[in-house]
Tab-separated table of C-alpha atoms in Angstrom:
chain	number	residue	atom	x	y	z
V	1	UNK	CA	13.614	-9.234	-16.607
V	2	UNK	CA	16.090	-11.608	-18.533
V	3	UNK	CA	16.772	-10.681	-21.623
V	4	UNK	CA	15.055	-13.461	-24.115
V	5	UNK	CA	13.499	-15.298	-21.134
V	6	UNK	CA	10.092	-15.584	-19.415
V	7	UNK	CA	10.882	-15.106	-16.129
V	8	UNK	CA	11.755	-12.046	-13.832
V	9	UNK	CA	13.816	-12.000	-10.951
V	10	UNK	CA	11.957	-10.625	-7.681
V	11	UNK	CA	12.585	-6.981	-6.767
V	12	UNK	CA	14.269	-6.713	-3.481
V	13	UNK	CA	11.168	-6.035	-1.766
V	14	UNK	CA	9.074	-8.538	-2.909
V	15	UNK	CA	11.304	-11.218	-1.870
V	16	UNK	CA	10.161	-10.512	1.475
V	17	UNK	CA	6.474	-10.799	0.512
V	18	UNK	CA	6.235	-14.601	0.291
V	19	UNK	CA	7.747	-15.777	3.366
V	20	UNK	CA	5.991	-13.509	5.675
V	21	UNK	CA	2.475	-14.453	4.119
V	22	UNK	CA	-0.146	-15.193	6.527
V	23	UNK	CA	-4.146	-16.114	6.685
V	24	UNK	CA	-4.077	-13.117	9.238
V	25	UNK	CA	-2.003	-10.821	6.310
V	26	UNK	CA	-2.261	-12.264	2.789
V	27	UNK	CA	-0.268	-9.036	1.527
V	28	UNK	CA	-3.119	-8.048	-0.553
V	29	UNK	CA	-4.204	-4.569	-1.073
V	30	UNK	CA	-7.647	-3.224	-2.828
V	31	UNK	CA	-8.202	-0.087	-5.296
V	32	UNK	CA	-11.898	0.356	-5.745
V	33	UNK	CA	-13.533	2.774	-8.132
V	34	UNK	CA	-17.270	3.741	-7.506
V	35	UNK	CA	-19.018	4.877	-10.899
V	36	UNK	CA	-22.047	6.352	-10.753
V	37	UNK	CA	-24.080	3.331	-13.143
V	38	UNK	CA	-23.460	-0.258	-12.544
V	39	UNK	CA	-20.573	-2.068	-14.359
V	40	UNK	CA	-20.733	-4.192	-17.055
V	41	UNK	CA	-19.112	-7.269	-16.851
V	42	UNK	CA	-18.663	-7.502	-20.503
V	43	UNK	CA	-17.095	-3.951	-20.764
V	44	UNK	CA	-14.631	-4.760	-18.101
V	45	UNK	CA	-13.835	-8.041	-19.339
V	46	UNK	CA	-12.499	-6.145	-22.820
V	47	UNK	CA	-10.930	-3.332	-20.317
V	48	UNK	CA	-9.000	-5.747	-18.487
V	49	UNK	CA	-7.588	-7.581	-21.870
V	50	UNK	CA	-6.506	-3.966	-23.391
V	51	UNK	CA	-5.188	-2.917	-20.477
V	52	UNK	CA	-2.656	-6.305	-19.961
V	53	UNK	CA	-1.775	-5.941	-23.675
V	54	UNK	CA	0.559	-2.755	-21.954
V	55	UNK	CA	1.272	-4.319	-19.038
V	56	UNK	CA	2.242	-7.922	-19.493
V	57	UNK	CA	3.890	-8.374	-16.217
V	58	UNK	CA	0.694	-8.294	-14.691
V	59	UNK	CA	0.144	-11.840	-16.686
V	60	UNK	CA	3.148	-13.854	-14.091
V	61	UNK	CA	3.075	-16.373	-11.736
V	62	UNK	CA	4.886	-16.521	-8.764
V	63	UNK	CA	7.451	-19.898	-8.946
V	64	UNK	CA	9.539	-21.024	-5.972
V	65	UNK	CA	14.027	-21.334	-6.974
V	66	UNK	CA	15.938	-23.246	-5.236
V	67	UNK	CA	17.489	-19.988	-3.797
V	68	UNK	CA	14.918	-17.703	-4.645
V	69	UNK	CA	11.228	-16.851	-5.205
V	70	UNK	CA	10.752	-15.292	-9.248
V	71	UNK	CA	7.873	-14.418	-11.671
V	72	UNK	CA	7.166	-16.555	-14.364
V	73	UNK	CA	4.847	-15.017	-17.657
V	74	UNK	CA	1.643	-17.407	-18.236
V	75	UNK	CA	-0.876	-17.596	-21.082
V	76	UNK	CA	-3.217	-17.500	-18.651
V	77	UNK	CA	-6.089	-15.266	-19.082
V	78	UNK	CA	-7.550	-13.685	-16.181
V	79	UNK	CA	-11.625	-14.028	-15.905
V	80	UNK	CA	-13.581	-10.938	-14.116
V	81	UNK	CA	-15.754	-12.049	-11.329
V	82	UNK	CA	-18.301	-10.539	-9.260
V	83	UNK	CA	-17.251	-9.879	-6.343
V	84	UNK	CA	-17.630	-12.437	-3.208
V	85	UNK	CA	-14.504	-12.569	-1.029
V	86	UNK	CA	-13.942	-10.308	2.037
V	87	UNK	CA	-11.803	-7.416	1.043
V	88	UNK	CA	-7.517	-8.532	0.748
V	89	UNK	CA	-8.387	-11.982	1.951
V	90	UNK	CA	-7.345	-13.989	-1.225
V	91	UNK	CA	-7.301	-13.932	-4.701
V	92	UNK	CA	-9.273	-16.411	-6.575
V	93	UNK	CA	-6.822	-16.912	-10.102
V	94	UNK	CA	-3.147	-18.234	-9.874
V	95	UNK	CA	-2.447	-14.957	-11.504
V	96	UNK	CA	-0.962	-12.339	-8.925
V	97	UNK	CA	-3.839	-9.739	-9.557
V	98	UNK	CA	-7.635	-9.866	-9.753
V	99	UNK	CA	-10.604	-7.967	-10.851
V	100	UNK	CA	-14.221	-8.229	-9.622
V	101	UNK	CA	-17.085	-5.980	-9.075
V	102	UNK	CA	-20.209	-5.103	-7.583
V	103	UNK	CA	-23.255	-3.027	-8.668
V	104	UNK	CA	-21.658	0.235	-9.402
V	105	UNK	CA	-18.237	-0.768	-7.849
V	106	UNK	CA	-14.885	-2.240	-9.757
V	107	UNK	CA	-12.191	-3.717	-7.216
V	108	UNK	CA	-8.129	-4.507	-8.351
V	109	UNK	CA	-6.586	-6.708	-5.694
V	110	UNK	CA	-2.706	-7.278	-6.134
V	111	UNK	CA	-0.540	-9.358	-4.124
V	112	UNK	CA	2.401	-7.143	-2.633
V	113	UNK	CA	4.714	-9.355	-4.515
V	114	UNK	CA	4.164	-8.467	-7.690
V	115	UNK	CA	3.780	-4.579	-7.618
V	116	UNK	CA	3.368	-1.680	-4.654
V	117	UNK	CA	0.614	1.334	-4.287
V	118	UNK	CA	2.239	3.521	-7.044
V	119	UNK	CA	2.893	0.990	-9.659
V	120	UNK	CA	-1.015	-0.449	-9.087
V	121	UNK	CA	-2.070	3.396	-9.676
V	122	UNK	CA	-1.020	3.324	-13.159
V	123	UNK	CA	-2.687	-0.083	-14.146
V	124	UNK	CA	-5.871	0.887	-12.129
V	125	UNK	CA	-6.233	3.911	-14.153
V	126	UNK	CA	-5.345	2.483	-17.333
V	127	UNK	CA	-8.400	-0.083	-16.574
V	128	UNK	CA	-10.916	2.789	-15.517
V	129	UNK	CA	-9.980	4.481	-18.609
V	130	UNK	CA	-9.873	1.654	-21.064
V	131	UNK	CA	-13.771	0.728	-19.178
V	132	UNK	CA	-15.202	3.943	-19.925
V	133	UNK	CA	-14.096	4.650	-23.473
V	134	UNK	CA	-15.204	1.194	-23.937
V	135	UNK	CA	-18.664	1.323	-21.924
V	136	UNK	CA	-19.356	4.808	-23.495
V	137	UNK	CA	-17.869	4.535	-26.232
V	138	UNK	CA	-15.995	7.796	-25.682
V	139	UNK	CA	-13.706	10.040	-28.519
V	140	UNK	CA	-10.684	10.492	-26.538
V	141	UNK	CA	-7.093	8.727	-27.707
V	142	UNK	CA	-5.438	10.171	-24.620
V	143	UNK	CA	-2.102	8.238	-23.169
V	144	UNK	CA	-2.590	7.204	-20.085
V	145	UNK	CA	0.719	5.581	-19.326
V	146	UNK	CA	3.771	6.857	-21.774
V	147	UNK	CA	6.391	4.327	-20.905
V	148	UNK	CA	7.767	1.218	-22.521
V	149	UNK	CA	7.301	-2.215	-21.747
V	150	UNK	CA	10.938	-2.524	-20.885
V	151	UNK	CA	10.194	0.770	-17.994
V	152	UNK	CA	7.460	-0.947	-16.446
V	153	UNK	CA	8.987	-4.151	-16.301
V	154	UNK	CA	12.565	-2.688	-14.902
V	155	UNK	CA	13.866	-3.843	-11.605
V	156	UNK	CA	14.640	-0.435	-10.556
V	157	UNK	CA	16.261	-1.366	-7.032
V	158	UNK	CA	18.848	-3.226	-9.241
V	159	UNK	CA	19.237	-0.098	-11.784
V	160	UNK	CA	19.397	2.546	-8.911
V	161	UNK	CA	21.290	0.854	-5.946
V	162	UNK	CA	24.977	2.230	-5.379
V	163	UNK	CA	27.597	-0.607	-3.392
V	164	UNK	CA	29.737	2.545	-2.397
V	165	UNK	CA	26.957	3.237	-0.184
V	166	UNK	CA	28.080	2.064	3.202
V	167	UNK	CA	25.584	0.825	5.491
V	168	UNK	CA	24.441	2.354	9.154
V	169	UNK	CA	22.886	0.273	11.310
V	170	UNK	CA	20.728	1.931	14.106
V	171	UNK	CA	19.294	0.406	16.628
V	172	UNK	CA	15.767	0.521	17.641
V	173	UNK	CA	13.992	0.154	21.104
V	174	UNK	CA	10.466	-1.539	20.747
V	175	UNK	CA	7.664	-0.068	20.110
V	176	UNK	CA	3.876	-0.038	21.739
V	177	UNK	CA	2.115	-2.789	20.616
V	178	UNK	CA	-1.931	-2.297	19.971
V	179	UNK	CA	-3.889	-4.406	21.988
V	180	UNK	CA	-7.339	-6.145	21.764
V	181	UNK	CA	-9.695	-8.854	20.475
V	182	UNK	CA	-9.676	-9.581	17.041
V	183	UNK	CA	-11.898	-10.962	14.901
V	184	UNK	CA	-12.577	-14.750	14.016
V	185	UNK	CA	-11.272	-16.108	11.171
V	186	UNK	CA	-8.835	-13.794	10.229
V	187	UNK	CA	-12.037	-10.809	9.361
V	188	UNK	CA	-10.754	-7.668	8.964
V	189	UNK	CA	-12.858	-4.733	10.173
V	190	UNK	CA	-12.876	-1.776	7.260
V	191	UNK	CA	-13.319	1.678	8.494
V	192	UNK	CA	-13.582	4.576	5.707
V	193	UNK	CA	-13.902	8.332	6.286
V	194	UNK	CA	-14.046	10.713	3.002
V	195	UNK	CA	-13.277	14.450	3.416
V	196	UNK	CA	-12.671	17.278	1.243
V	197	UNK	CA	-9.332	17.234	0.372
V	198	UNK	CA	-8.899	20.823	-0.051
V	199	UNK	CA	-10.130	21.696	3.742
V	200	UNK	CA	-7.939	19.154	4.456
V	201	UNK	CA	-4.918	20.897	2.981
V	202	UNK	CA	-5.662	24.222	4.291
V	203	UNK	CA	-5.595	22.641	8.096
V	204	UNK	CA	-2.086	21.139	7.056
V	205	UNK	CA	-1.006	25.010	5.871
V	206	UNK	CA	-2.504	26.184	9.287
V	207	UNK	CA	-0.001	23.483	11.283
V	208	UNK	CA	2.944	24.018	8.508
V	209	UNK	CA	2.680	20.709	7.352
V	210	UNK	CA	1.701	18.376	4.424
V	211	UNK	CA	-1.658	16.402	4.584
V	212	UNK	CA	0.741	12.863	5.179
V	213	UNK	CA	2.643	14.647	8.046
V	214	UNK	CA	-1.289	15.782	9.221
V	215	UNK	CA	-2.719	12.603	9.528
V	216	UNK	CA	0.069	10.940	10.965
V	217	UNK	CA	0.342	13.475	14.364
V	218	UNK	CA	-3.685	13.161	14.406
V	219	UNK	CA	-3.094	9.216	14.246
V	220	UNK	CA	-0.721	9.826	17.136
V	221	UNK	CA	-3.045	11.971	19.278
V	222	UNK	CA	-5.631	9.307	18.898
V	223	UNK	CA	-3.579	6.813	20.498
V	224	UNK	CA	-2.648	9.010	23.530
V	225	UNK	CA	-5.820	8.412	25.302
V	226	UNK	CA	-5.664	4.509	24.736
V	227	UNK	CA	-2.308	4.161	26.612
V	228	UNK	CA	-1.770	3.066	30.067
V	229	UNK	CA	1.063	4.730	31.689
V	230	UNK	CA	3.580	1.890	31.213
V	231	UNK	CA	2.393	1.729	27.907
V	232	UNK	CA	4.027	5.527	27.990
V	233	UNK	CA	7.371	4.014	28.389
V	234	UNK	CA	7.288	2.683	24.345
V	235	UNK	CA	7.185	4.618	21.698
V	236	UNK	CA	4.620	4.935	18.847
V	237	UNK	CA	5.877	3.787	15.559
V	238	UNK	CA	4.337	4.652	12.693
V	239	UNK	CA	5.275	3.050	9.293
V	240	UNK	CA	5.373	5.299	6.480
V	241	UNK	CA	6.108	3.769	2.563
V	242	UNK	CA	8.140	6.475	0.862
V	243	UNK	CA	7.788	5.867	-3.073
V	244	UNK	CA	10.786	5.849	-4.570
V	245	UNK	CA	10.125	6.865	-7.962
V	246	UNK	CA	9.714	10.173	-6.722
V	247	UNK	CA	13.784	10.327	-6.416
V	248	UNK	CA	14.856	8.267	-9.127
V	249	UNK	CA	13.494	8.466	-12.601
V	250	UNK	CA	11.638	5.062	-13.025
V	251	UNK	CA	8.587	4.610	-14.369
V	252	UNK	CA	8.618	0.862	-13.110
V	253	UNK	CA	5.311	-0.696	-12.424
V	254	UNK	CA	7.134	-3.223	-9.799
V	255	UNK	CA	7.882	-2.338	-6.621
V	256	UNK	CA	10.159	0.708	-5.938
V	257	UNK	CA	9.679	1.700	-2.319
V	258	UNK	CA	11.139	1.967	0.818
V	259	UNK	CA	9.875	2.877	4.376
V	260	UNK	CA	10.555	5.109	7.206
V	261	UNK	CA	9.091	4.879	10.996
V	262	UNK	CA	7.654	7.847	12.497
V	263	UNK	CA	7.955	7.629	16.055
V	264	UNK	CA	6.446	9.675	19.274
V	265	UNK	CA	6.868	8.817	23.072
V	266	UNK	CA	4.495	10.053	24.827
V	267	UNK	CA	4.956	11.643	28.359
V	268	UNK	CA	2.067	11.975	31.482
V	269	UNK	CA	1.090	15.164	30.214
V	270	UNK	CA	-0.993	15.695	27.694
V	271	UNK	CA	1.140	16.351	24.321
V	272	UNK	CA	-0.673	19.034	22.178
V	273	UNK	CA	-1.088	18.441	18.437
V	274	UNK	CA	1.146	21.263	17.250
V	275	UNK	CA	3.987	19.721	19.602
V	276	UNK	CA	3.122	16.375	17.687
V	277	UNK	CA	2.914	18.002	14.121
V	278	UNK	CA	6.356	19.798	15.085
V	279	UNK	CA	8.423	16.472	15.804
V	280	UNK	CA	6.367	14.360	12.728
V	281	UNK	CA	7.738	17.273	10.756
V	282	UNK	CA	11.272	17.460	11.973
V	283	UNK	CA	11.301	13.531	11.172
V	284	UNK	CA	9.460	13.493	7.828
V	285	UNK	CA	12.008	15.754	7.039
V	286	UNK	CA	15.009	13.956	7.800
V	287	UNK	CA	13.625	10.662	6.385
V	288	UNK	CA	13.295	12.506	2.682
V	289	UNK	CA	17.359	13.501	2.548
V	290	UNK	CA	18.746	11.915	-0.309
V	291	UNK	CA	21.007	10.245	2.135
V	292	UNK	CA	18.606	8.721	4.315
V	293	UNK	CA	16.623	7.378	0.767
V	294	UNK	CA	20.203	6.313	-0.156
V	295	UNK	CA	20.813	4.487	3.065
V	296	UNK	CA	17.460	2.983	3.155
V	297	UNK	CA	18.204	1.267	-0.025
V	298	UNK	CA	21.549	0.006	0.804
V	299	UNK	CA	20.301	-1.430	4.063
V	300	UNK	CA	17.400	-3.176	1.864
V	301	UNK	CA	19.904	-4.857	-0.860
V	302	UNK	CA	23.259	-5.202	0.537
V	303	UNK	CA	22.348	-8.594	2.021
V	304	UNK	CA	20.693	-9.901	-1.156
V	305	UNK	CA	24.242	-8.930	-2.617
V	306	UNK	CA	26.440	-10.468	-0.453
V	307	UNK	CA	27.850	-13.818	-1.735
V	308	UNK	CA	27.696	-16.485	0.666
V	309	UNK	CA	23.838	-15.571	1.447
V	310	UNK	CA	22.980	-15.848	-2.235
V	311	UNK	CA	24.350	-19.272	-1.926
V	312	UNK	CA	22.022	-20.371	0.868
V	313	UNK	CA	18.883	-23.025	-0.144
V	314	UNK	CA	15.456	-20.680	0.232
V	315	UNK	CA	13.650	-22.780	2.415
V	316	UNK	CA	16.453	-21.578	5.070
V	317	UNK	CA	16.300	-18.022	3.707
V	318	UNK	CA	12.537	-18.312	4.344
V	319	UNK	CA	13.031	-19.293	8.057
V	320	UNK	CA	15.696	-15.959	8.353
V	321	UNK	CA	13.076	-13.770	6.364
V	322	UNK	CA	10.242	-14.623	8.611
V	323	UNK	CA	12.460	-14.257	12.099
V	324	UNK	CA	13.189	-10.725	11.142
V	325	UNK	CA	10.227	-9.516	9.830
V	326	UNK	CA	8.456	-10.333	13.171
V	327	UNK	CA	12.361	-8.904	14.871
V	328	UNK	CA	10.630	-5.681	12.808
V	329	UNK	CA	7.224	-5.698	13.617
V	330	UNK	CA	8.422	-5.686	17.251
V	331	UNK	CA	9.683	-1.876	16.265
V	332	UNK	CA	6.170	-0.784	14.740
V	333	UNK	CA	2.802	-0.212	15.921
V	334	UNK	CA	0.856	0.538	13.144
V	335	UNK	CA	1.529	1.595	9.210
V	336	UNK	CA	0.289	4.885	7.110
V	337	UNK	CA	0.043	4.594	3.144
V	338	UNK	CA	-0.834	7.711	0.992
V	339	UNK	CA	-0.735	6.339	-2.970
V	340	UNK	CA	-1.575	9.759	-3.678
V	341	UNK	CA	-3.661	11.319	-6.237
V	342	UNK	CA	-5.685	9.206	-9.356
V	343	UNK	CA	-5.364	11.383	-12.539
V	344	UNK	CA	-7.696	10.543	-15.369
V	345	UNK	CA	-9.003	12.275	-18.481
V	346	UNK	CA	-11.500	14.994	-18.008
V	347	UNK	CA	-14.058	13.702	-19.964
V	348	UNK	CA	-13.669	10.199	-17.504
V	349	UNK	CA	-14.972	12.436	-14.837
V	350	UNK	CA	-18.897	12.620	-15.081
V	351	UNK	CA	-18.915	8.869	-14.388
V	352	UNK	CA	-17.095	8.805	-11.636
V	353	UNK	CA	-18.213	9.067	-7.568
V	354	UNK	CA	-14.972	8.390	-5.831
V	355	UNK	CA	-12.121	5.692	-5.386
V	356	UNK	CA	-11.048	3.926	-2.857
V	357	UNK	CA	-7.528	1.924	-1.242
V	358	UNK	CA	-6.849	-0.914	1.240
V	359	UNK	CA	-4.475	-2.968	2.743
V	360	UNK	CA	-4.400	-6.512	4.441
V	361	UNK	CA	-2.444	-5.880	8.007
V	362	UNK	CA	-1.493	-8.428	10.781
V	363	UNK	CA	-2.280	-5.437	13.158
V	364	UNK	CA	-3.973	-2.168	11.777
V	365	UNK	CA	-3.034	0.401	8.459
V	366	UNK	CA	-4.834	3.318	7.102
V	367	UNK	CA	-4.656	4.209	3.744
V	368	UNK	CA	-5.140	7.137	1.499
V	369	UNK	CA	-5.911	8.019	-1.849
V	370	UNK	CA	-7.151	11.058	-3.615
V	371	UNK	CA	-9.301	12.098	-6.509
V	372	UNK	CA	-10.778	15.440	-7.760
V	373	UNK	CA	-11.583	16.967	-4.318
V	374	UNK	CA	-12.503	13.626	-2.404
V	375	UNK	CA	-9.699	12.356	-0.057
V	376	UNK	CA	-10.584	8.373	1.063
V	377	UNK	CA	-8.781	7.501	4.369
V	378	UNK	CA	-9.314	3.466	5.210
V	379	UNK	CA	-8.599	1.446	7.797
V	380	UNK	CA	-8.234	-1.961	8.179
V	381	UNK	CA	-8.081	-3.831	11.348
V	382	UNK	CA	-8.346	-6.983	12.874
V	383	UNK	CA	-9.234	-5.326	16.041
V	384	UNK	CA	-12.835	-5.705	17.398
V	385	UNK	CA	-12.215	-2.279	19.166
V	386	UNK	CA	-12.467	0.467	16.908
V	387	UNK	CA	-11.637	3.194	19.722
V	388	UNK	CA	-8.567	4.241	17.559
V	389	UNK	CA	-10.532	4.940	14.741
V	390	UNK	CA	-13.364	6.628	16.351
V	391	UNK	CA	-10.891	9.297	18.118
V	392	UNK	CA	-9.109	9.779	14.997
V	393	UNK	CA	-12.318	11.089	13.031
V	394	UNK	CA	-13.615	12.746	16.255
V	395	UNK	CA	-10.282	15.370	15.667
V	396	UNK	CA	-10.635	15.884	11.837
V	397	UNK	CA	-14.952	16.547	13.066
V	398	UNK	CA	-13.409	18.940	15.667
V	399	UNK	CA	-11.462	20.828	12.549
V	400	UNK	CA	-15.409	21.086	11.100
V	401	UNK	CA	-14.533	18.809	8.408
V	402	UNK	CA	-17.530	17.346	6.402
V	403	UNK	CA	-17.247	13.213	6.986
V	404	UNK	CA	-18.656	10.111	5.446
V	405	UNK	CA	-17.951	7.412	8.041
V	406	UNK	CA	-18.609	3.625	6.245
V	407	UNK	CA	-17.366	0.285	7.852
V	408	UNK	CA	-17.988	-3.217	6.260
V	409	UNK	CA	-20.556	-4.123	9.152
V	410	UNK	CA	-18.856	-6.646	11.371
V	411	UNK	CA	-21.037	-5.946	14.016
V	412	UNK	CA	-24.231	-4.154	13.485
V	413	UNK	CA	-24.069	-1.559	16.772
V	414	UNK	CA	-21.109	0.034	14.684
């Protein structure tokens, strides 16, 4: 932020969040929260006030410069609503965020823009928490969230970027594309599966991976049997969002990430999933160096950085922005999003079932989030075919995992 101003400055990667918005991928993602009574609206409505009183970002508007997008603070006070829209299909407020429920269920929707997975963790809980003390009038002055106003608010791409990085470019081949009928209207179809995460883990241990590098080889295997054998000739690509504030020490609330793509080629033979696991890991692996997170960044800011560029009028930026992202989506299949684990107060727990995450997606994304010793992986999909999904809980059945399979009931044979 500015120093005595009202504006912020977009983070480097939420300046490519505007441009590339579509009907088919808003850029909206969901956290849901199941309690185990229905909500009250009033309750939530003096949650959702508390809560913004710490995080006052949340409270912008996105304004269009004349060379760049930025975030403008509002007065504005957001209004819960029950819930009505389609999951990430729009927000109904000019604010950047929105919170509605349903029955026993309380959604946060945020447009990509304004904050990633991680940062969205920390208001979500701060909300849950602020609901039930006020709901149940709980005895618990437990912190949440320990940072400043000034830490949340940070641009931390600015704070942590070094220009004596020098940037590598590598080139990419293309990767296989995911084919089918979609869905009218730009529906997207939401398939959820929730596991024990500790059974989970312990099949990781048994391949000598992590539960991320896990689900992305079983991902992989379930696309095997859906390719063609030209389609054998591409490679899978599998984007992965690394958060960054697991290598810097920000406690920003904005976006701090970067990505890396996971790829597999699959031959005419079969490829078994330990061969799989083996090359995710080998990958995963490299991807986490501190110079690969290093390069990543450089590769993401040295344009914004470069003079003459900053120069140029945005409605030209937005036509560059919007040929390269879909030069990018050319090199990815599919994306993979683990927020991680939701940490809340003991005493928050009896009135709590599970949580949930989502994403919008111009082709298909599973996410993942974890509380207690529930694991929620979702996919969304504008595919009327849902043979991905299916083989990809068929494997974790064939580990005898325990599975809840939900979708949002597109069709009713599903």
């Amino acid at each position: 932020m500015n120093k005595n101003s009202n504006w912020y400055k977009l983070d480097n990667a939420a300046k490519l969040f505007p441009p590339t918005t579509s009907i088919y991928d808003p850029k909206i993602f969901r956290f849901s929260v199941l309690l185990k009574e229905n909500i009250n609206k009033e309750s939530l409505q003096k949650a959702l006030n508390k809560t913004l009183e710490d995080f006052p970002i949340f409270k912008s508007i996105l304004k269009k410069g004349l060379f760049w997008y930025y975030l403008e603070k509002t007065n504005y006070n957001p209004i819960v609503l029950e819930e009505k829209n389609n999951p990430c299909e729009k927000l109904n407020t000019p604010l950047l965020f929105e919170v509605t429920y349903y029955k026993n269920k309380i959604n946060l929707e945020v447009y990509h823009a304004l904050s990633d997975g991680a940062g969205c963790i920390t208001f979500f809980e701060n909300l849950i928490y602020n609901y039930l003390k006020i709901e149940y009038k709980l005895k618990d002055n437990t912190i949440i969230t320990k940072s400043s106003e000034y830490e949340k608010e940070i641009d931390s791409f600015s704070k942590y970027y070094n220009p004596k990085n020098k940037i590598k470019i590598k080139t990419k081949e293309d990767a296989y594309q995911l084919k089918g009928e979609w869905y009218p209207f730009s529906q997207l179809r939401i398939i959820t599966g929730i596991t024990n995460t500790n059974k989970l883990k312990e099949i990781a241990h048994k391949y000598n991976t992590t539960i991320t590098g896990l689900l992305i080889s079983i991902i992989l295997k379930s696309i095997e049997p859906l390719l063609s054998i030209k389609d054998k000739e591409k490679p899978i690509s599998i984007t992965v969002p690394i958060d960054l504030r697991k290598y810097f020490p920000s406690k920003t609330v904005r976006n701090f990430f970067n990505v890396t793509n996971i790829t597999y080629k699959f031959t005419n033979n079969e490829s078994p999933l330990e061969k799989i696991v083996e090359e995710v890991n080998k990958q995963l692996k490299e991807s986490l160096t501190k110079e690969a997170i290093d390069q990543n960044m450089t590769k993401l800011i040295w344009l914004e950085n470069f003079f003459l560029i900053r120069l140029i009028p945005l409605f030209i930026k937005n036509i560059v922005m919007k040929y390269s992202y879909k030069f990018t989506r050319k090199k990815q299949t599919l994306g993979l999003s683990n927020v991680g684990i939701i940490k809340l107060p003991t005493i928050c727990k009896p009135y709590i079932e599970n949580f949930l995450i989502m994403n919008s997606t111009d082709v298909l994304e599973i996410c993942i989030i974890s509380y207690e010793n529930n694991i929620s992986l979702t996919f969304s999909s504008h595919f009327k075919n849902s043979a991905l999904e299916k083989n990809f809980f068929s494997i974790l059945k064939a580990f005898n995992l325990e599975i809840t399979v939900y979708n949002n009931n597109l069709e009713r044979d599903d």
